[in-house]
mmCIF file of C-alpha atoms and ligand atoms in Angstrom:
data_model
loop_
_atom_site.group_PDB
_atom_site.id
_atom_site.type_symbol
_atom_site.label_atom_id
_atom_site.label_comp_id
_atom_site.label_asym_id
_atom_site.label_seq_id
_atom_site.Cartn_x
_atom_site.Cartn_y
_atom_site.Cartn_z
ATOM 1 C CA MET N 1 8.876 -25.362 -16.806
ATOM 2 C CA HIS N 2 7.512 -28.792 -16.366
ATOM 3 C CA TYR N 3 5.886 -30.669 -13.696
ATOM 4 C CA TYR N 4 5.948 -34.362 -13.158
ATOM 5 C CA ARG N 5 3.435 -34.364 -10.248
ATOM 6 C CA ASP N 6 -0.087 -35.420 -10.371
ATOM 7 C CA THR N 7 -1.176 -32.466 -8.162
ATOM 8 C CA TRP N 8 -1.590 -28.754 -9.575
ATOM 9 C CA MET N 9 -3.293 -25.732 -9.103
ATOM 10 C CA GLU N 10 -5.258 -23.762 -11.804
ATOM 11 C CA ILE N 11 -5.365 -20.017 -11.727
ATOM 12 C CA ARG N 12 -7.622 -18.436 -13.998
ATOM 13 C CA LEU N 13 -6.088 -15.112 -15.100
ATOM 14 C CA ASP N 14 -9.235 -14.034 -16.810
ATOM 15 C CA ALA N 15 -11.230 -14.484 -13.669
ATOM 16 C CA ILE N 16 -8.831 -12.245 -11.809
ATOM 17 C CA SER N 17 -8.861 -9.391 -14.927
ATOM 18 C CA GLU N 18 -12.735 -9.862 -14.682
ATOM 19 C CA ASN N 19 -13.005 -9.057 -11.011
ATOM 20 C CA VAL N 20 -10.279 -6.435 -11.194
ATOM 21 C CA ARG N 21 -12.529 -4.759 -13.971
ATOM 22 C CA ASN N 22 -15.957 -4.931 -12.299
ATOM 23 C CA ILE N 23 -14.205 -3.270 -9.070
ATOM 24 C CA ARG N 24 -13.032 -0.667 -11.184
ATOM 25 C CA ARG N 25 -16.446 -0.059 -12.894
ATOM 26 C CA TYR N 26 -18.004 -0.150 -9.523
ATOM 27 C CA LEU N 27 -15.456 2.684 -7.758
ATOM 28 C CA ALA N 28 -16.201 6.308 -8.305
ATOM 29 C CA GLU N 29 -14.718 8.070 -11.168
ATOM 30 C CA GLY N 30 -11.248 9.210 -9.932
ATOM 31 C CA THR N 31 -10.917 6.513 -7.402
ATOM 32 C CA GLU N 32 -7.844 3.850 -8.487
ATOM 33 C CA LEU N 33 -7.106 0.426 -7.449
ATOM 34 C CA MET N 34 -4.032 -1.107 -5.743
ATOM 35 C CA ALA N 35 -3.879 -4.825 -6.281
ATOM 36 C CA VAL N 36 -2.637 -6.651 -2.997
ATOM 37 C CA VAL N 37 -0.481 -9.259 -4.218
ATOM 38 C CA LYS N 38 1.002 -9.900 -0.705
ATOM 39 C CA ALA N 39 1.939 -13.554 0.542
ATOM 40 C CA ASP N 40 2.305 -14.549 -3.359
ATOM 41 C CA GLY N 41 -0.533 -13.078 -4.361
ATOM 42 C CA TYR N 42 -2.896 -15.096 -1.512
ATOM 43 C CA GLY N 43 -1.223 -17.977 -3.244
ATOM 44 C CA HIS N 44 -2.268 -17.401 -6.825
ATOM 45 C CA GLY N 45 1.416 -15.892 -7.812
ATOM 46 C CA ALA N 46 2.261 -12.184 -6.862
ATOM 47 C CA GLU N 47 3.992 -11.814 -10.575
ATOM 48 C CA GLU N 48 1.273 -13.177 -12.573
ATOM 49 C CA THR N 49 -1.765 -11.609 -10.229
ATOM 50 C CA ALA N 50 0.222 -8.172 -10.582
ATOM 51 C CA GLU N 51 0.317 -8.356 -14.430
ATOM 52 C CA ALA N 52 -3.165 -9.336 -14.816
ATOM 53 C CA ALA N 53 -4.405 -6.835 -12.530
ATOM 54 C CA LEU N 54 -2.308 -4.236 -14.065
ATOM 55 C CA GLU N 55 -3.572 -4.814 -17.618
ATOM 56 C CA ALA N 56 -7.507 -4.869 -16.096
ATOM 57 C CA GLY N 57 -6.314 -0.951 -14.851
ATOM 58 C CA ALA N 58 -4.991 -1.514 -11.439
ATOM 59 C CA LYS N 59 -2.733 1.430 -10.774
ATOM 60 C CA TRP N 60 -1.126 0.480 -7.564
ATOM 61 C CA ILE N 61 0.948 -2.650 -6.397
ATOM 62 C CA GLY N 62 0.525 -3.746 -2.445
ATOM 63 C CA VAL N 63 2.937 -5.858 -1.030
ATOM 64 C CA ALA N 64 4.005 -6.895 2.924
ATOM 65 C CA MET N 65 7.407 -6.474 2.743
ATOM 66 C CA LEU N 66 10.342 -5.117 0.754
ATOM 67 C CA ASP N 67 11.667 -8.380 -0.452
ATOM 68 C CA GLU N 68 8.098 -8.887 -1.693
ATOM 69 C CA ALA N 69 8.135 -5.655 -3.739
ATOM 70 C CA LEU N 70 11.797 -6.159 -4.671
ATOM 71 C CA PHE N 71 11.009 -9.436 -6.134
ATOM 72 C CA LEU N 72 8.084 -8.081 -8.626
ATOM 73 C CA ARG N 73 10.715 -5.194 -9.298
ATOM 74 C CA LYS N 74 13.058 -8.131 -10.338
ATOM 75 C CA ARG N 75 10.527 -9.610 -12.675
ATOM 76 C CA GLY N 76 10.029 -6.420 -14.522
ATOM 77 C CA ILE N 77 6.920 -4.862 -12.887
ATOM 78 C CA ASP N 78 7.327 -1.196 -13.209
ATOM 79 C CA ALA N 79 4.091 0.206 -11.560
ATOM 80 C CA PRO N 80 4.109 1.963 -8.236
ATOM 81 C CA ILE N 81 4.318 -0.363 -5.382
ATOM 82 C CA LEU N 82 4.046 0.102 -1.737
ATOM 83 C CA VAL N 83 5.151 -1.921 1.376
ATOM 84 C CA LEU N 84 2.332 -1.600 3.614
ATOM 85 C CA GLY N 85 3.961 -3.570 6.219
ATOM 86 C CA TYR N 86 7.034 -2.578 8.547
ATOM 87 C CA CYS N 87 10.464 -2.014 6.812
ATOM 88 C CA PRO N 88 13.520 -2.102 8.751
ATOM 89 C CA PRO N 89 14.918 1.748 8.038
ATOM 90 C CA GLN N 90 18.289 0.567 7.133
ATOM 91 C CA HIS N 91 16.729 -0.874 4.337
ATOM 92 C CA ALA N 92 15.194 2.553 3.118
ATOM 93 C CA GLN N 93 17.693 3.128 0.405
ATOM 94 C CA VAL N 94 17.172 -0.221 -1.536
ATOM 95 C CA ALA N 95 13.564 0.700 -1.577
ATOM 96 C CA ALA N 96 14.394 4.417 -3.017
ATOM 97 C CA GLU N 97 16.710 2.919 -5.434
ATOM 98 C CA ASN N 98 14.138 0.801 -6.747
ATOM 99 C CA ARG N 99 11.207 3.236 -6.736
ATOM 100 C CA ILE N 100 9.306 1.486 -4.004
ATOM 101 C CA SER N 101 7.168 3.327 -1.425
ATOM 102 C CA LEU N 102 7.385 2.611 2.185
ATOM 103 C CA THR N 103 4.946 2.975 5.349
ATOM 104 C CA ALA N 104 5.963 5.356 7.961
ATOM 105 C CA PHE N 105 4.940 5.880 11.412
ATOM 106 C CA GLN N 106 7.601 6.326 13.551
ATOM 107 C CA GLU N 107 9.898 9.751 13.987
ATOM 108 C CA GLY N 108 12.635 7.581 15.190
ATOM 109 C CA TRP N 109 12.076 5.286 11.776
ATOM 110 C CA LEU N 110 12.421 8.497 9.713
ATOM 111 C CA GLU N 111 15.517 9.786 11.559
ATOM 112 C CA GLU N 112 17.443 6.461 10.996
ATOM 113 C CA ALA N 113 16.012 5.923 7.214
ATOM 114 C CA GLY N 114 17.396 9.528 6.464
ATOM 115 C CA ARG N 115 20.881 8.662 7.530
ATOM 116 C CA HIS N 116 20.965 5.607 5.255
ATOM 117 C CA LEU N 117 19.333 7.854 2.597
ATOM 118 C CA THR N 118 21.107 9.262 -0.412
ATOM 119 C CA ALA N 119 18.150 9.345 -2.763
ATOM 120 C CA PRO N 120 14.636 10.439 -2.773
ATOM 121 C CA LEU N 121 12.112 8.028 -0.795
ATOM 122 C CA ASN N 122 8.478 8.213 -1.152
ATOM 123 C CA VAL N 123 6.613 7.321 2.168
ATOM 124 C CA HIS N 124 2.749 6.580 3.076
ATOM 125 C CA ILE N 125 2.114 7.766 6.396
ATOM 126 C CA LYS N 126 -0.130 4.842 8.406
ATOM 127 C CA CYS N 127 -2.776 6.277 10.836
ATOM 128 C CA ASP N 128 -3.963 3.585 13.395
ATOM 129 C CA THR N 129 -7.677 4.281 13.580
ATOM 130 C CA GLY N 130 -8.932 1.014 15.423
ATOM 131 C CA MET N 131 -6.865 -1.965 13.781
ATOM 132 C CA GLY N 132 -4.057 -1.838 16.578
ATOM 133 C CA ARG N 133 -1.335 -2.918 14.523
ATOM 134 C CA LEU N 134 0.661 -0.198 12.936
ATOM 135 C CA GLY N 135 0.080 3.398 12.772
ATOM 136 C CA VAL N 136 0.215 6.773 14.908
ATOM 137 C CA ARG N 137 -2.343 6.801 17.115
ATOM 138 C CA THR N 138 -3.028 10.206 18.309
ATOM 139 C CA LEU N 139 -2.842 13.437 16.657
ATOM 140 C CA ALA N 140 -0.245 14.663 18.470
ATOM 141 C CA GLU N 141 2.104 11.707 17.162
ATOM 142 C CA LEU N 142 1.104 12.879 13.600
ATOM 143 C CA ASP N 143 1.668 16.352 13.857
ATOM 144 C CA SER N 144 5.285 15.370 15.399
ATOM 145 C CA LEU N 145 5.680 13.095 12.411
ATOM 146 C CA LEU N 146 4.870 15.507 9.967
ATOM 147 C CA ALA N 147 7.011 18.220 11.531
ATOM 148 C CA ALA N 148 9.849 15.536 11.230
ATOM 149 C CA LEU N 149 8.751 14.828 7.426
ATOM 150 C CA LYS N 150 9.160 18.508 6.992
ATOM 151 C CA LYS N 151 12.816 18.928 7.797
ATOM 152 C CA SER N 152 13.804 15.568 5.976
ATOM 153 C CA LYS N 153 16.193 16.052 3.266
ATOM 154 C CA TRP N 154 15.013 12.579 0.921
ATOM 155 C CA ILE N 155 11.770 11.504 2.258
ATOM 156 C CA ARG N 156 8.519 12.660 0.519
ATOM 157 C CA THR N 157 5.188 11.894 1.890
ATOM 158 C CA GLU N 158 3.260 10.412 -0.949
ATOM 159 C CA GLY N 159 0.294 9.273 0.988
ATOM 160 C CA VAL N 160 -1.717 8.424 3.730
ATOM 161 C CA PHE N 161 -3.601 5.684 4.893
ATOM 162 C CA THR N 162 -5.408 3.401 7.475
ATOM 163 C CA HIS N 163 -6.695 0.073 7.807
ATOM 164 C CA PHE N 164 -10.458 -1.275 8.561
ATOM 165 C CA ALA N 165 -10.378 -4.014 11.286
ATOM 166 C CA ALA N 166 -14.368 -4.872 10.590
ATOM 167 C CA ALA N 167 -15.323 -3.462 7.505
ATOM 168 C CA ASP N 168 -16.215 -7.533 6.576
ATOM 169 C CA THR N 169 -19.092 -7.336 9.013
ATOM 170 C CA LEU N 170 -22.486 -5.965 8.175
ATOM 171 C CA GLU N 171 -22.763 -3.842 11.489
ATOM 172 C CA GLY N 172 -21.013 -0.671 10.703
ATOM 173 C CA ASP N 173 -20.608 0.973 14.104
ATOM 174 C CA TYR N 174 -16.631 0.278 14.309
ATOM 175 C CA TYR N 175 -16.018 0.996 10.708
ATOM 176 C CA GLN N 176 -17.868 4.551 10.982
ATOM 177 C CA LYS N 177 -15.478 5.193 14.383
ATOM 178 C CA GLN N 178 -12.529 4.429 12.411
ATOM 179 C CA LEU N 179 -13.557 6.447 9.307
ATOM 180 C CA GLU N 180 -14.378 9.877 11.625
ATOM 181 C CA LYS N 181 -11.019 9.107 12.960
ATOM 182 C CA PHE N 182 -9.113 9.125 9.710
ATOM 183 C CA GLN N 183 -10.705 11.901 8.707
ATOM 184 C CA ALA N 184 -9.503 13.680 11.866
ATOM 185 C CA PHE N 185 -5.997 12.589 11.056
ATOM 186 C CA LEU N 186 -6.460 14.024 7.526
ATOM 187 C CA SER N 187 -7.227 17.263 8.633
ATOM 188 C CA ARG N 188 -4.017 17.931 10.296
ATOM 189 C CA PHE N 189 -2.145 17.782 6.798
ATOM 190 C CA PRO N 190 -1.491 20.965 5.911
ATOM 191 C CA GLU N 191 -1.407 20.261 2.514
ATOM 192 C CA ARG N 192 -3.138 16.660 1.425
ATOM 193 C CA PRO N 193 -0.811 13.813 0.283
ATOM 194 C CA GLU N 194 -1.257 12.542 -3.540
ATOM 195 C CA TRP N 195 -2.526 9.189 -2.289
ATOM 196 C CA ILE N 196 -5.402 8.867 0.251
ATOM 197 C CA HIS N 197 -6.235 5.219 0.892
ATOM 198 C CA ALA N 198 -8.452 3.254 3.640
ATOM 199 C CA SER N 199 -10.432 0.696 2.237
ATOM 200 C CA ASN N 200 -9.719 -3.085 1.672
ATOM 201 C CA SER N 201 -11.981 -5.471 -0.352
ATOM 202 C CA ALA N 202 -14.661 -5.159 2.019
ATOM 203 C CA ALA N 203 -14.779 -1.793 2.427
ATOM 204 C CA ALA N 204 -14.155 -0.946 -1.206
ATOM 205 C CA LEU N 205 -17.646 -2.768 -1.992
ATOM 206 C CA LEU N 206 -19.703 -2.173 0.827
ATOM 207 C CA HIS N 207 -18.628 1.498 1.876
ATOM 208 C CA PRO N 208 -17.866 3.385 -1.579
ATOM 209 C CA GLU N 209 -17.984 6.444 0.758
ATOM 210 C CA ALA N 210 -14.331 5.510 2.150
ATOM 211 C CA ALA N 211 -12.793 4.954 -0.905
ATOM 212 C CA PHE N 212 -11.073 8.616 -1.456
ATOM 213 C CA ASN N 213 -8.584 8.327 -4.449
ATOM 214 C CA LEU N 214 -7.292 4.625 -3.825
ATOM 215 C CA VAL N 215 -8.735 1.614 -2.418
ATOM 216 C CA ARG N 216 -6.472 -1.541 -1.548
ATOM 217 C CA THR N 217 -8.287 -4.668 -2.883
ATOM 218 C CA GLY N 218 -6.784 -8.301 -2.121
ATOM 219 C CA ILE N 219 -9.311 -11.105 -1.455
ATOM 220 C CA VAL N 220 -12.080 -9.715 -3.938
ATOM 221 C CA MET N 221 -9.810 -9.498 -6.533
ATOM 222 C CA TYR N 222 -9.076 -13.512 -6.278
ATOM 223 C CA GLY N 223 -12.635 -14.152 -6.788
ATOM 224 C CA LEU N 224 -13.287 -14.537 -2.710
ATOM 225 C CA SER N 225 -15.552 -12.910 -0.598
ATOM 226 C CA PRO N 226 -14.073 -10.919 2.346
ATOM 227 C CA SER N 227 -16.507 -13.026 4.805
ATOM 228 C CA GLU N 228 -19.014 -15.307 4.544
ATOM 229 C CA GLU N 229 -21.710 -12.363 6.377
ATOM 230 C CA ILE N 230 -20.972 -9.928 3.687
ATOM 231 C CA LYS N 231 -21.482 -12.074 0.883
ATOM 232 C CA PRO N 232 -25.357 -11.509 0.045
ATOM 233 C CA ALA N 233 -24.458 -7.984 0.062
ATOM 234 C CA LEU N 234 -21.739 -7.786 -2.497
ATOM 235 C CA PRO N 235 -22.465 -5.532 -5.215
ATOM 236 C CA PHE N 236 -21.529 -7.951 -7.851
ATOM 237 C CA PRO N 237 -20.731 -11.753 -8.442
ATOM 238 C CA LEU N 238 -16.828 -12.624 -8.063
ATOM 239 C CA LYS N 239 -15.262 -15.169 -10.058
ATOM 240 C CA PRO N 240 -13.032 -17.695 -7.957
ATOM 241 C CA ALA N 241 -9.662 -17.869 -9.832
ATOM 242 C CA LEU N 242 -8.276 -20.983 -8.232
ATOM 243 C CA SER N 243 -8.906 -24.597 -8.213
ATOM 244 C CA LEU N 244 -7.121 -27.444 -6.606
ATOM 245 C CA HIS N 245 -6.779 -30.836 -8.769
ATOM 246 C CA SER N 246 -5.032 -34.089 -8.712
ATOM 247 C CA ARG N 247 -5.188 -37.666 -9.848
ATOM 248 C CA LEU N 248 -5.818 -40.852 -8.053
ATOM 249 C CA SER N 249 -2.617 -42.511 -7.699
ATOM 250 C CA HIS N 250 -3.941 -45.841 -6.610
ATOM 251 C CA VAL N 251 -7.418 -47.419 -6.121
ATOM 252 C CA LYS N 252 -8.116 -50.750 -4.394
ATOM 253 C CA LYS N 253 -11.026 -52.251 -2.678
ATOM 254 C CA ALA N 254 -10.861 -52.214 1.364
ATOM 255 C CA GLU N 255 -12.664 -55.306 2.934
ATOM 256 C CA LYS N 256 -15.077 -54.668 5.585
ATOM 257 C CA GLY N 257 -12.978 -54.034 8.952
ATOM 258 C CA ALA N 258 -9.843 -52.729 6.946
ATOM 259 C CA LYS N 259 -7.580 -50.029 8.551
ATOM 260 C CA ILE N 260 -6.986 -46.720 6.513
ATOM 261 C CA SER N 261 -3.935 -44.614 7.180
ATOM 262 C CA TYR N 262 -2.019 -43.501 10.468
ATOM 263 C CA GLY N 263 -3.399 -44.127 13.750
ATOM 264 C CA CYS N 264 -6.180 -46.431 12.228
ATOM 265 C CA THR N 265 -8.802 -44.021 12.717
ATOM 266 C CA TYR N 266 -10.632 -45.186 9.692
ATOM 267 C CA THR N 267 -12.256 -48.783 9.420
ATOM 268 C CA ALA N 268 -14.221 -49.734 6.311
ATOM 269 C CA GLU N 269 -17.717 -50.368 7.148
ATOM 270 C CA GLN N 270 -18.561 -52.834 4.479
ATOM 271 C CA ASP N 271 -16.067 -53.821 1.347
ATOM 272 C CA GLU N 272 -15.291 -50.326 0.222
ATOM 273 C CA TRP N 273 -13.453 -48.799 -3.058
ATOM 274 C CA ILE N 274 -10.777 -46.333 -1.347
ATOM 275 C CA GLY N 275 -8.456 -44.437 -3.707
ATOM 276 C CA THR N 276 -5.249 -42.599 -2.703
ATOM 277 C CA VAL N 277 -4.590 -38.911 -3.836
ATOM 278 C CA PRO N 278 -0.875 -37.578 -3.910
ATOM 279 C CA ILE N 279 -1.768 -34.014 -1.813
ATOM 280 C CA GLY N 280 -1.024 -34.052 1.980
ATOM 281 C CA TYR N 281 -0.568 -31.620 4.838
ATOM 282 C CA ALA N 282 3.054 -30.714 3.604
ATOM 283 C CA ASP N 283 0.896 -29.260 0.524
ATOM 284 C CA GLY N 284 -1.339 -27.485 2.899
ATOM 285 C CA TRP N 285 -3.844 -29.722 2.873
ATOM 286 C CA LEU N 286 -3.755 -29.716 6.617
ATOM 287 C CA ARG N 287 -4.622 -32.949 8.761
ATOM 288 C CA ASP N 288 -7.904 -31.590 10.083
ATOM 289 C CA LEU N 289 -9.192 -31.657 6.433
ATOM 290 C CA GLN N 290 -10.010 -35.523 7.390
ATOM 291 C CA GLY N 291 -13.533 -35.857 6.457
ATOM 292 C CA GLN N 292 -13.556 -33.033 3.805
ATOM 293 C CA GLU N 293 -15.129 -34.440 0.886
ATOM 294 C CA VAL N 294 -13.058 -33.643 -2.964
ATOM 295 C CA LEU N 295 -15.002 -34.341 -6.400
ATOM 296 C CA VAL N 296 -14.426 -37.322 -8.482
ATOM 297 C CA ASN N 297 -16.690 -37.804 -11.541
ATOM 298 C CA GLY N 298 -19.034 -34.806 -10.300
ATOM 299 C CA LYS N 299 -19.267 -36.814 -7.206
ATOM 300 C CA ARG N 300 -18.472 -36.070 -3.651
ATOM 301 C CA ALA N 301 -16.153 -38.362 -2.139
ATOM 302 C CA PRO N 302 -15.085 -38.074 1.941
ATOM 303 C CA ILE N 303 -11.287 -37.660 3.084
ATOM 304 C CA VAL N 304 -11.023 -41.005 5.128
ATOM 305 C CA GLY N 305 -8.393 -41.851 7.797
ATOM 306 C CA ARG N 306 -5.774 -39.642 8.720
ATOM 307 C CA ILE N 307 -3.965 -36.959 6.220
ATOM 308 C CA CYS N 308 -0.400 -37.947 5.198
ATOM 309 C CA MET N 309 2.277 -35.683 4.641
ATOM 310 C CA ASP N 310 2.008 -36.526 0.657
ATOM 311 C CA GLN N 311 -0.944 -38.389 0.306
ATOM 312 C CA CYS N 312 -4.370 -39.026 1.569
ATOM 313 C CA MET N 313 -7.180 -41.580 0.900
ATOM 314 C CA ILE N 314 -10.600 -41.080 -0.102
ATOM 315 C CA ARG N 315 -13.725 -43.153 -0.062
ATOM 316 C CA LEU N 316 -15.022 -43.659 -3.782
ATOM 317 C CA PRO N 317 -18.659 -44.072 -4.503
ATOM 318 C CA GLU N 318 -17.738 -46.886 -7.121
ATOM 319 C CA ARG N 319 -14.854 -48.426 -8.634
ATOM 320 C CA VAL N 320 -13.005 -45.581 -10.969
ATOM 321 C CA ASP N 321 -9.734 -46.042 -12.712
ATOM 322 C CA PRO N 322 -6.394 -44.961 -11.093
ATOM 323 C CA GLY N 323 -5.590 -41.920 -13.045
ATOM 324 C CA THR N 324 -9.166 -40.307 -12.597
ATOM 325 C CA LEU N 325 -9.371 -36.495 -11.979
ATOM 326 C CA VAL N 326 -9.822 -35.419 -8.255
ATOM 327 C CA THR N 327 -11.087 -31.781 -7.510
ATOM 328 C CA LEU N 328 -10.341 -30.667 -4.138
ATOM 329 C CA ILE N 329 -11.306 -26.677 -4.729
ATOM 330 C CA GLY N 330 -13.276 -26.082 -7.923
ATOM 331 C CA ARG N 331 -16.287 -27.604 -9.863
ATOM 332 C CA GLN N 332 -17.029 -30.682 -11.266
ATOM 333 C CA GLY N 333 -20.563 -30.885 -13.557
ATOM 334 C CA ASN N 334 -23.056 -29.695 -11.004
ATOM 335 C CA GLU N 335 -20.972 -29.781 -7.690
ATOM 336 C CA GLU N 336 -18.654 -27.344 -6.592
ATOM 337 C CA ILE N 337 -16.126 -27.402 -3.273
ATOM 338 C CA SER N 338 -15.214 -23.504 -2.806
ATOM 339 C CA ALA N 339 -12.464 -22.298 -0.704
ATOM 340 C CA ASP N 340 -15.163 -21.009 1.665
ATOM 341 C CA GLU N 341 -16.309 -24.393 2.418
ATOM 342 C CA ILE N 342 -12.825 -25.587 2.856
ATOM 343 C CA ALA N 343 -12.409 -22.770 5.244
ATOM 344 C CA ARG N 344 -15.503 -23.599 7.128
ATOM 345 C CA LYS N 345 -14.345 -27.273 7.512
ATOM 346 C CA ARG N 346 -11.311 -26.040 8.898
ATOM 347 C CA ASN N 347 -12.651 -23.199 11.405
ATOM 348 C CA THR N 348 -11.111 -20.268 9.527
ATOM 349 C CA ILE N 349 -11.321 -17.784 6.430
ATOM 350 C CA ASN N 350 -10.818 -18.311 2.897
ATOM 351 C CA TYR N 351 -7.914 -16.207 3.058
ATOM 352 C CA GLU N 352 -5.676 -18.571 5.148
ATOM 353 C CA ILE N 353 -7.065 -21.594 2.973
ATOM 354 C CA VAL N 354 -5.582 -20.133 -0.360
ATOM 355 C CA SER N 355 -2.244 -18.387 0.982
ATOM 356 C CA THR N 356 -1.348 -21.667 2.683
ATOM 357 C CA LEU N 357 -1.403 -24.101 -0.143
ATOM 358 C CA SER N 358 2.540 -24.429 -0.684
ATOM 359 C CA GLN N 359 4.722 -24.102 -3.355
ATOM 360 C CA ARG N 360 5.247 -27.591 -3.512
ATOM 361 C CA ILE N 361 2.263 -27.520 -5.745
ATOM 362 C CA PRO N 362 2.474 -26.689 -9.531
ATOM 363 C CA ARG N 363 0.640 -23.734 -10.600
ATOM 364 C CA ILE N 364 -1.081 -23.638 -13.968
ATOM 365 C CA TYR N 365 -2.126 -20.397 -15.680
ATOM 366 C CA LYS N 366 -4.947 -20.273 -17.844
ATOM 367 C CA GLN N 367 -6.608 -17.614 -20.218
ATOM 368 C CA GLY N 368 -9.892 -19.106 -20.624
ATOM 369 C CA GLU N 369 -9.010 -22.983 -21.297
ATOM 370 C CA LYS N 370 -5.789 -21.769 -22.824
ATOM 371 C CA ILE N 371 -2.782 -22.812 -20.524
ATOM 372 C CA VAL N 372 -0.203 -19.732 -20.844
ATOM 373 C CA LYS N 373 2.158 -20.277 -18.249
ATOM 374 C CA ILE N 374 3.649 -23.601 -16.136
ATOM 375 C CA LYS N 375 5.283 -22.613 -12.769
ATOM 376 C CA ASN N 376 7.125 -24.895 -10.534
ATOM 377 C CA SER N 377 8.915 -23.677 -7.751
ATOM 378 C CA LEU N 378 10.836 -26.852 -6.987
ATOM 379 C CA PHE N 379 12.676 -26.208 -10.374
ATOM 380 C CA SER N 380 13.056 -22.305 -9.909
HETATM 381 C C1 LIG H 401 -2.974 -2.699 4.843
HETATM 382 C C2 LIG H 401 -3.621 -3.747 3.911
HETATM 383 N N1 LIG H 401 -4.294 -3.332 3.152
HETATM 384 C C3 LIG H 401 -5.397 -4.045 2.091
HETATM 385 C C4 LIG H 401 -5.569 -5.365 2.423
HETATM 386 C C5 LIG H 401 -6.222 -6.370 1.393
HETATM 387 O O1 LIG H 401 -7.030 -6.417 2.209
HETATM 388 P P1 LIG H 401 -8.323 -7.471 1.495
HETATM 389 O O2 LIG H 401 -7.652 -8.791 0.998
HETATM 390 O O3 LIG H 401 -9.131 -7.788 2.492
HETATM 391 O O4 LIG H 401 -8.767 -6.611 0.630
HETATM 392 C C6 LIG H 401 -4.657 -5.991 3.523
HETATM 393 C C7 LIG H 401 -4.575 -7.464 3.721
HETATM 394 O O5 LIG H 401 -4.985 -8.065 4.635
HETATM 395 C C8 LIG H 401 -3.673 -5.127 4.497
HETATM 396 O O6 LIG H 401 -2.965 -5.619 5.334
#
């Protein structure tokens, strides 16, 4: 698989493996890891991330929707997969046929799924302890759900879980309340299901007491912190797996007073070297990144003028040749631009930065310095 474009993403699979191994080492004996690879592995590639995580000892794969799970099955991923989000009950049979576990929290859903099933289906019961998204909210609701499950011919309760809303802050009261509520839900099970899980990345690393026998880690596996606030409290350093690069397609001198890009929002204050970079908002390099710096020859250079759909312009510290490497996320020499820096600039979180880099950008997978795979979604 080839690509013909001077903009690409590099994914260090060895960084993902190392992060997974470090998380596993940190977890108590008997606690397994679910690698959360929804949204195409937070932009890193679901299949590649799942493979790297499983090789490094992850036991489960977590995705948001059935389509993502089926994609992984088609690509030969054989590990247990849980769909963490809602799956319409009429698709329960497809999940069952593909040994994909679903999330359940409504009696009506169980009945409807049951009508479509002709094979056993594993479900994990979702308890809403304070996230306010999906799940049973009261003990009475859980009791009726458990009673309905008891009567179900094909549906088996394989797990029970909840999701923390505020584990990525240093203030622990809300987390504690959710944990206590989850314990109350657990006490209603006549028999504990095989898998009990609550922790996302932040909880897995900051609250080992809530690990039960499975944690669901996404962001830390990719080497990014769940929040800026808890970064200093993380128990081991994380290795970011993703970097983003391009090459200058044009370099020219803009005379003092020259305007750059749509809307003429930038005016050269003196004679300046301006470079054009072939990446734009359709790649996920959004217009609010105007003013953000990139790296050229180890030095910072700001994006000037509006970001276009496929290109943007930067003010170079000196004249350089067209074709010179531009690093938008990653390191050059002593300088580094992290996904966190981009998130700060865009007033959002690193999750959003990496998961919205568009599929138009080719992905180059590396083990150390060796390229092991090139993926270009435009050709597949
Ligand atoms: C239910 C559930 N579990 C686990 C995760 C993984 O979260 P994180 O990437 O913070 O580890 C997510 C992601 O948002 C999720 O929705």
